[in-house]
Short mmCIF file of C-alpha atoms in Angstrom, two decimals:
data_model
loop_
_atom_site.label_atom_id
_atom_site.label_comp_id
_atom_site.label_asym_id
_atom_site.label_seq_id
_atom_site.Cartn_x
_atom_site.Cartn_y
_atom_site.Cartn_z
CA UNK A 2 27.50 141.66 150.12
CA UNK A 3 27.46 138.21 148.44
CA UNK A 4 26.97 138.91 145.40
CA UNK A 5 29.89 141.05 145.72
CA UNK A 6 32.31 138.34 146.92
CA UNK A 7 30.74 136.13 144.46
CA UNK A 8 31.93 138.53 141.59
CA UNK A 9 35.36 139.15 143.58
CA UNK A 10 36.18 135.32 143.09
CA UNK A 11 34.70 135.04 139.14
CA UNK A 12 36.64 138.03 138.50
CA UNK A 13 39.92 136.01 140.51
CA UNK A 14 39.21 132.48 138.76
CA UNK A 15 39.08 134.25 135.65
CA UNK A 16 42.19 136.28 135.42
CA UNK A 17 43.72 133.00 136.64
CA UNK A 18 42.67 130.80 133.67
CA UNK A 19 43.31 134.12 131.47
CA UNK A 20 47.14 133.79 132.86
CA UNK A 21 47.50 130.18 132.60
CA UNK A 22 46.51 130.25 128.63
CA UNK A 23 48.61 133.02 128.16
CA UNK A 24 51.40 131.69 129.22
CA UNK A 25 51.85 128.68 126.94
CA UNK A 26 51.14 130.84 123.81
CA UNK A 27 53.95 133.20 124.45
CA UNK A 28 56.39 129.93 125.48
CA UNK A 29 55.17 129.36 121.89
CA UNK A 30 56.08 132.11 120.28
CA UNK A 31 59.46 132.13 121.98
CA UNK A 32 60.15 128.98 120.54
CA UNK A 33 58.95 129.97 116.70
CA UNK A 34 61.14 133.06 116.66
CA UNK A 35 64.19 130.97 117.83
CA UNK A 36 63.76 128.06 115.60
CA UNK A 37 62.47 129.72 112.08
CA UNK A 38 65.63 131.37 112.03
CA UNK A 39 67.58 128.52 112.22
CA UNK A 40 65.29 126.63 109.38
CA UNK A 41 65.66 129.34 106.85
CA UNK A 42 69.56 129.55 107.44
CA UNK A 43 69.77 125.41 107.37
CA UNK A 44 67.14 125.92 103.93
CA UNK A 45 69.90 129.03 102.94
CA UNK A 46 72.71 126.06 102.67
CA UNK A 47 70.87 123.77 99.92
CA UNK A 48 73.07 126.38 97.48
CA UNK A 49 75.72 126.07 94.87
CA UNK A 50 78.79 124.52 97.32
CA UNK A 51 76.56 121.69 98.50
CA UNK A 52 75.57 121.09 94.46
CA UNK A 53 79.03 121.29 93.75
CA UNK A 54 80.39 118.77 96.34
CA UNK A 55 77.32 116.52 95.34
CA UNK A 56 78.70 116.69 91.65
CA UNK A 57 81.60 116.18 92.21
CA UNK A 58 81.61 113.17 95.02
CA UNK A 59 79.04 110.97 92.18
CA UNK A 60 82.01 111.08 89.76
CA UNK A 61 84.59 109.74 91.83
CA UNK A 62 86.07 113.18 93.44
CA UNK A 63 87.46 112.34 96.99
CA UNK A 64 85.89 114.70 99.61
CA UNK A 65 89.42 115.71 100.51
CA UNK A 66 89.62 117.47 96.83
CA UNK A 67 86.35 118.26 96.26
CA UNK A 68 86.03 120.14 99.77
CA UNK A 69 89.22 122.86 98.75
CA UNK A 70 87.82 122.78 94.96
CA UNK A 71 84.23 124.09 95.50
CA UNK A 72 85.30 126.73 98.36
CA UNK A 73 87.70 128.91 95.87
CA UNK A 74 85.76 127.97 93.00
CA UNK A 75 83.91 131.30 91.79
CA UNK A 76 81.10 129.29 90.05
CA UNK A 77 80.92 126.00 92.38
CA UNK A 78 78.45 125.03 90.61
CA UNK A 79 79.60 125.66 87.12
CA UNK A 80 82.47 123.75 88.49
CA UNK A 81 80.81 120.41 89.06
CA UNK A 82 79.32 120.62 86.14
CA UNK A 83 82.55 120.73 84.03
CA UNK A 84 84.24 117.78 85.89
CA UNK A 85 80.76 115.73 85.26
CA UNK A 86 80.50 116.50 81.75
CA UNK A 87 84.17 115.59 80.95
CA UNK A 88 84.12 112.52 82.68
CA UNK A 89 81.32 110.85 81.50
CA UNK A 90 81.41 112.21 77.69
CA UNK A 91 85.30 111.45 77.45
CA UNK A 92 87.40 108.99 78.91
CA UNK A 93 89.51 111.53 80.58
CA UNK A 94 89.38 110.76 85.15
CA UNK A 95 87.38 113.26 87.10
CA UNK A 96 90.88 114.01 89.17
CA UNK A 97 92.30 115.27 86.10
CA UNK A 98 89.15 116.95 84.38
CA UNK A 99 89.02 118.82 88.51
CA UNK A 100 92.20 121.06 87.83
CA UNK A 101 91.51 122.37 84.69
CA UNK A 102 88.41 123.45 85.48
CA UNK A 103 89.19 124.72 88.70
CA UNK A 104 91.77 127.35 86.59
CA UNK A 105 88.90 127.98 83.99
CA UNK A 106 87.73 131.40 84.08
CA UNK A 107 84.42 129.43 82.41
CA UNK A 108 84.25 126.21 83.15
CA UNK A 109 81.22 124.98 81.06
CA UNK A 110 82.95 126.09 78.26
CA UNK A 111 85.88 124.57 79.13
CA UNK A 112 84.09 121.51 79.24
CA UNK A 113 82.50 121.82 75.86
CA UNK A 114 85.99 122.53 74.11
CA UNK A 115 87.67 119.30 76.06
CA UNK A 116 84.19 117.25 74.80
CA UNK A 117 84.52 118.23 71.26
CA UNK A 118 87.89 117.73 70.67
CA UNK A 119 88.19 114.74 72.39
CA UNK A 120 85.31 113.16 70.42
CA UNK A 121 86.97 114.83 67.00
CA UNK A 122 90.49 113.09 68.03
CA UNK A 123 89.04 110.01 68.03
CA UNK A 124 91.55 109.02 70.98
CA UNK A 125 90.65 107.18 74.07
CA UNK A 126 92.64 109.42 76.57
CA UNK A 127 93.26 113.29 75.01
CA UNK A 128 94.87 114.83 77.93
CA UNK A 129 96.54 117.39 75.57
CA UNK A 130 92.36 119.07 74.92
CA UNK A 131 92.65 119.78 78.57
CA UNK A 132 95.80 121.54 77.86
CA UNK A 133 94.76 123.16 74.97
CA UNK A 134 91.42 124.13 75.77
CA UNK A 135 93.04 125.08 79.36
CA UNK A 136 95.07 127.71 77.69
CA UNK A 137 92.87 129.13 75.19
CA UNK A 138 90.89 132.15 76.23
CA UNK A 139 88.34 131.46 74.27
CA UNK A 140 87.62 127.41 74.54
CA UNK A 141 84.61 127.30 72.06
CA UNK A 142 85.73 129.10 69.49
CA UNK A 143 89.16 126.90 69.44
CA UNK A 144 86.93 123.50 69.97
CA UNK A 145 85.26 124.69 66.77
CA UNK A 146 88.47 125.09 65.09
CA UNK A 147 89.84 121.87 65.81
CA UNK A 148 86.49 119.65 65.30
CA UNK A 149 85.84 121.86 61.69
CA UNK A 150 89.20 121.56 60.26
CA UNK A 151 89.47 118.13 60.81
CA UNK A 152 86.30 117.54 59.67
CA UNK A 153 87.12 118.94 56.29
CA UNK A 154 91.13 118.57 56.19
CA UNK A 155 93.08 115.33 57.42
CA UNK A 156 95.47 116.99 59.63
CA UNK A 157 97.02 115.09 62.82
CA UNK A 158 95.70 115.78 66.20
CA UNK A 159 98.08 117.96 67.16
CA UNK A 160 98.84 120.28 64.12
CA UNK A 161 95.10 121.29 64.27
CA UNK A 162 95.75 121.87 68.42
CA UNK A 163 99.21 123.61 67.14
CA UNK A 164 97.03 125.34 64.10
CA UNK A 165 94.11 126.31 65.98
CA UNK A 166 95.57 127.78 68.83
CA UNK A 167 98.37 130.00 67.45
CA UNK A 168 94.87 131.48 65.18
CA UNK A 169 93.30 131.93 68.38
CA UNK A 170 95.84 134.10 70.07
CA UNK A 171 95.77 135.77 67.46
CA UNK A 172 92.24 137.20 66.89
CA UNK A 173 92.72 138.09 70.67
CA UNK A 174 95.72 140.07 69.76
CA UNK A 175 93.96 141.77 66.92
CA UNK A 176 90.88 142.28 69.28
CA UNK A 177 92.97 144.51 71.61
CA UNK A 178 92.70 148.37 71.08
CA UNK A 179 95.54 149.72 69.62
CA UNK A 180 97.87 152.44 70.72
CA UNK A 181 97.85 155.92 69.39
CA UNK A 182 100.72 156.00 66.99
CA UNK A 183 103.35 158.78 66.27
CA UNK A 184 105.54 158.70 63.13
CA UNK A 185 108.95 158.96 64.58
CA UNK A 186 110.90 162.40 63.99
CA UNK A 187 106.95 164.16 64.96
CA UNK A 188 105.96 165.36 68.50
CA UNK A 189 102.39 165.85 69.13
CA UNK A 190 100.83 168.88 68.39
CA UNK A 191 99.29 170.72 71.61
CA UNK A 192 97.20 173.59 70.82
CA UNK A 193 97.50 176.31 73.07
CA UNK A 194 95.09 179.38 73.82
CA UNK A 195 96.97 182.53 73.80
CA UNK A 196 96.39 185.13 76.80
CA UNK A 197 93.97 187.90 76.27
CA UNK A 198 96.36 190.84 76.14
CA UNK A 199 94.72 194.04 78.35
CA UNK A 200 94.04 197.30 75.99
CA UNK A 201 96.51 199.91 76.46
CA UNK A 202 95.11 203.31 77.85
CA UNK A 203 96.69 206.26 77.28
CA UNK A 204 97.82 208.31 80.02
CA UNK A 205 96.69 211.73 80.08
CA UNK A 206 99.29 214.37 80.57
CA UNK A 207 99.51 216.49 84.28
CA UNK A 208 98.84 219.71 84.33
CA UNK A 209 100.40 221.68 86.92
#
């Protein structure tokens, strides 16, 4: 019998220290599953909006306007990196370099058309390249066009701006499909399937 009781209270001081371990390492684990959640959304936010405020606060950008700027830019960071590159590769402001490429359907180029031109001008402040490049749809190709005919021709700033981007719009116009075009006085042809006509069968005469 007392070996029995003996047993009885191992058994007891066991399941006890069994229980009291336990314990802790499920506390734990209730506290890993709520905080690694919250790290890997915190880690989630190191993305293109913070880059783009960071960008854009080093050159100057008030957080007021560089708060609105990055949230409806589609490419924040593509965004900061056109208002950096202008800024420190022209002498044009960051707050004026921000609108244009906030309208920018692609901002880096954008930049690169406003950088070329700028240095081609030879001017200390070209706001018209952000008003040029702003308007072309395809910013590169009319940077190229201003920066190689004025390497090559001596034409003024802004005939090669005028020159350049009237050429532009139109290859874009050319570049469209065109229409399907009917000489006046025709109407299309439609070609039409005539109806299968049934065979006629010849009635036989009633006899009486």
């Amino acid at each position: 019998m007392s070996k029995k009781v003996v047993n009885k209270a191992k058994n007891k001081q066991s399941n006890s220290t069994s229980r009291i371990l336990i314990v802790p390492v499920l506390a734990v684990a209730g506290w890993l599953t709520t905080i690694l959640p919250n790290v890997a959304v915190a880690a989630s936010y190191t993305n293109d909006y913070s880059v783009c405020a960071t960008g854009l606060l080093s050159v100057g950008v008030t957080a007021e306007a560089a708060s609105p700027a990055c949230a409806k830019a589609l490419r924040p960071r593509d965004l900061a990196a056109c208002v950096v590159k202008i800024e420190k590769k022209t002498q044009i402001a960051a707050t004026d370099a921000l609108s244009s490429c906030g309208k920018a359907r692609r901002p880096e180029e954008l930049a690169t058309c406003v950088v070329g031109v700028s240095s081609s001008t030879k001017e200390a402040v070209n706001p018209a390249a952000l008003d040029y490049c702003g308007r072309s749809l395809l910013p590169v190709r009319f940077g190229q066009c201003v920066v190689g005919l004025r390497s090559k021709i001596d034409l003024p700033p802004t005939q090669a701006l005028d020159t350049c981007i009237d050429a532009s719009d139109s290859v874009i116009g050319a570049s469209s499909t065109p229409g399907t075009l009917i000489p006046a006085g025709s109407s299309p042809s439609i070609e039409t399937t005539p109806f299968p006509t049934q065979p006629v069968v010849p009635t036989q005469p009633r006899t009486n």
